[in-house]
Amino acid sequence: MNRLNVSVSPHIHEGSSTATIMRDVLIALLPALIASVLIFGYRAALVTAVCVASCVLSEWLFEKALKRPSTIGDLSACVTGMLLAFSLPAGIPLWQAALGSVVAIIVIKQLFGGIGRNFANPAVTARIVMFLAFSGTMSAWTFPEGLFPAVNAVSSATADGMSAATSVVDGISSATPLAALSSGAAGATLPSLPDMLLGLRAGCIGETSAVALILGGVYLLARRIISWHAPAAFIGVVLALSLALGYDAPYQLLSGGLLLGAIFMATDYSTTPITKTGKLVFGAGCGLITALIRFYGSYPEGVSFAILLMNIATPYIDRGFVRKPIGGKAA
Amino acid sequence: MKRLARLKLTHNKHTAYSPPARIPTPPVVTIPMLMHIGAPAKPIVKAGDEVKVYQRIADAGGFVSSPVYSGVSGTVKSVGTARLASGQTAEAVVIETDGKQTPLPGITPPSVTSFEGFLEAVRESGVVGLGGAGFPTAVKLSIKDANRCEYVLINGAECEPYVTSDMRTMLDDGDMVWEGVLLIKRYFPRARIIIGIEDNKPECVESFRGRCETESGVEVAALRTRYPQGGEKMLIHATTGRVVPEDKLPIDAGVLVLNCTTLAVLARYIKTGVPLVEKCVTVDGPAVREPRNVISPIGTPVSALFDFCGGFVSEPKKVLFGGPMTGVAVADLDAPVMKNVNAVLAFAERDAELPAQTACIRCGRCVEICPMDLSPVQIEIAYQLGRAELLEKHKVNLCIECGNCAYVCPAHRRLVQVMKLSKPLLKKYRDEKKAAEKEASRT
């Protein structure tokens, strides 16, 4: 007689999977990818491709070596690759981008147990590692040159006085608006606000186009992949502190990696709190640290550090903000 | 009032407009003695005995138990043991039917003149919670002070996909449900009676609203169609705004909840003396050729129900008692229909296997969708670590096993299984803690 399956209820499922979620995140990152190619030229696409490929390959090789089932099908390594690429300058040497990807996947994700187990955001942490290891190329900003950048390599000191970029960079080096703001140089010219919205400014590959990032964020909200809590608290606190402390709020919002970080990194599942209240606390903490670093620290930008520090605080936030069950007695 | 988390499911109520048809008497029925929560019933027939329809074949095995009656006439073939869908084994009376369906002569309604008499009648009727729980109704109604009961809720929510047997009872046997409402009104005079029906059954809402017009103290609440609206605690919250405290019963919040079919069966017993011997069962699922509602004697093998519904369009790989969210998967097609079975669903290969589990990604969807505001993700971690004190902190005992968390989990974690396995761990921890405290206070 034909045997029947038995299992514990429920016997139906909505049909989602980790891969469908990650696919939605990739879709949400597409506008920013397109914008980055239009703004920084083909090299933006090249760096992104190298990062994604290196991430997927290192995850596959690592799991192969440890005889674990491969998880590259869940697309999370692709997301990490894209997010890392988006927080790199377009002129980054490709081997450095690849190395950063290996660090992200193997050191930060897989060594801690793979997807869902890593306590720090792989893309954010790898970016910080690269920032410390390759501070020259990591702060050599190319000014937006469009699809067909100038071939002449020009190197110059960045406005915040950091080490000069080596001449591997295609295009014209330029200070990022944040660096210009931070150095307080009177002569530094800031891009106009419309340019900032569109992303026509120096900066990392995927962070400059506010319009594209917000479009992706709206998509993720509509698909219920992310909730508004962490991004709203993050951005809200940065804006509030900018206003309170006399900084130019619109520029603070649109420059640096604030939107990329708030929408795509402060909403990473593994490394941020689970409850809504926890997410608000997480976002507010990110906003506070970002503002403190931007306004008083020696680095012009603090989004990555803020997210990493709050990643570390996440288990404690989770412990402190457990939902009260309906009818539950105080334990 | 806080709005509790609910899930929107595809209803699949294909059988909503299929009035139940009586299936032909099966050649053999197997009637388990454990079709309720509590002690198994004690058989009072032996092999070779002749039985008639409505004849009592087993007495209640204790206070929390229920008598069992035969829904067929024929000869007792054996009194042996049977494996139940729940995995438990219990005694079962196997009856070879004679196809005549001769009723027991002299069936008369019980004389009910007092609350005690009413309780006695409920006990004798063999009625248990027919919504699925199978808790003996007489025990539920046996409250020391009837004045404690401020609300009696009649549960006609029927929030599970596919299942329409309660809906058909409300439509086709609505007069009997209403008789039951009037009985409740007589014996719980201080209580407000609210009939809760999901708004995807407007016919039922209308029909009972009409009856309520001439009856004070009874009203219909049309509930939003969201799963698990028919869960006891959910229904209480949706209709009264009250919350059942942890480790307490609904009556501690001043509420009694009765399923609408339960009410119809006990009203029929009090009116006519006919006990619970048959069930209206929804037969559906993607593998079934002609989904419909059927009336089947208790003890009928599910294969007979499927045969009556045209058999299968494809080979069944999973068969459920109850709806797809909380139903129990049965091991074979001989499994008998029991008192608390309201639907029998068959799924083919494609729907029978759940997707493989992957690592939890901490998306928090289980937390968002839990109607009890629990944190399934944390409970799973606590269970994996074997940390009972964390299970206590996260209140796994409050879980109603509705299945919402597992339904939305993108990693396909078997969360309900974890909940079920965690509860005994927590109970053991609590018992040991209590024993230790007792020990400490003695020294």
PDB file of C-alpha atoms in Angstrom, chain A residues 9 24 26 81 86 112 138 141 147 153 169 173 189 215 244 261 269 290 303 306 312 314 318 324:
ATOM      1  CA  SER A   9       1.541  20.922  11.139  1.00  0.00           C
ATOM      2  CA  ASP A  24      14.221  41.040  -3.808  1.00  0.00           C
ATOM      3  CA  LEU A  26      19.172  42.343  -5.444  1.00  0.00           C
ATOM      4  CA  GLY A  81      29.191  41.291  -3.028  1.00  0.00           C
ATOM      5  CA  PHE A  86      28.709  49.761  -3.520  1.00  0.00           C
ATOM      6  CA  PHE A 112      31.179  32.554  12.324  1.00  0.00           C
ATOM      7  CA  MET A 138      39.976  53.472  -0.495  1.00  0.00           C
ATOM      8  CA  TRP A 141      37.579  59.437  -5.049  1.00  0.00           C
ATOM      9  CA  LEU A 147      29.780  56.537 -18.956  1.00  0.00           C
ATOM     10  CA  ALA A 153      44.956  59.311 -14.616  1.00  0.00           C
ATOM     11  CA  VAL A 169      42.460  55.701 -10.810  1.00  0.00           C
ATOM     12  CA  SER A 173      40.347  62.725  -8.047  1.00  0.00           C
ATOM     13  CA  THR A 189      32.886  73.555  -3.762  1.00  0.00           C
ATOM     14  CA  LEU A 215      13.587  53.716  -4.973  1.00  0.00           C
ATOM     15  CA  ALA A 244      20.440  70.741  16.588  1.00  0.00           C
ATOM     16  CA  GLY A 261      23.752  52.137   5.099  1.00  0.00           C
ATOM     17  CA  TYR A 269      18.569  40.381   9.242  1.00  0.00           C
ATOM     18  CA  THR A 290      27.425  58.403  12.636  1.00  0.00           C
ATOM     19  CA  VAL A 303      28.267  55.120   8.753  1.00  0.00           C
ATOM     20  CA  ALA A 306      28.286  53.064  13.391  1.00  0.00           C
ATOM     21  CA  ILE A 312      28.057  44.229  18.214  1.00  0.00           C
ATOM     22  CA  THR A 314      22.593  43.690  18.695  1.00  0.00           C
ATOM     23  CA  ASP A 318      17.592  41.589  21.418  1.00  0.00           C
ATOM     24  CA  LYS A 324       5.660  40.716  25.950  1.00  0.00           C
TER      25      LYS A 324
END
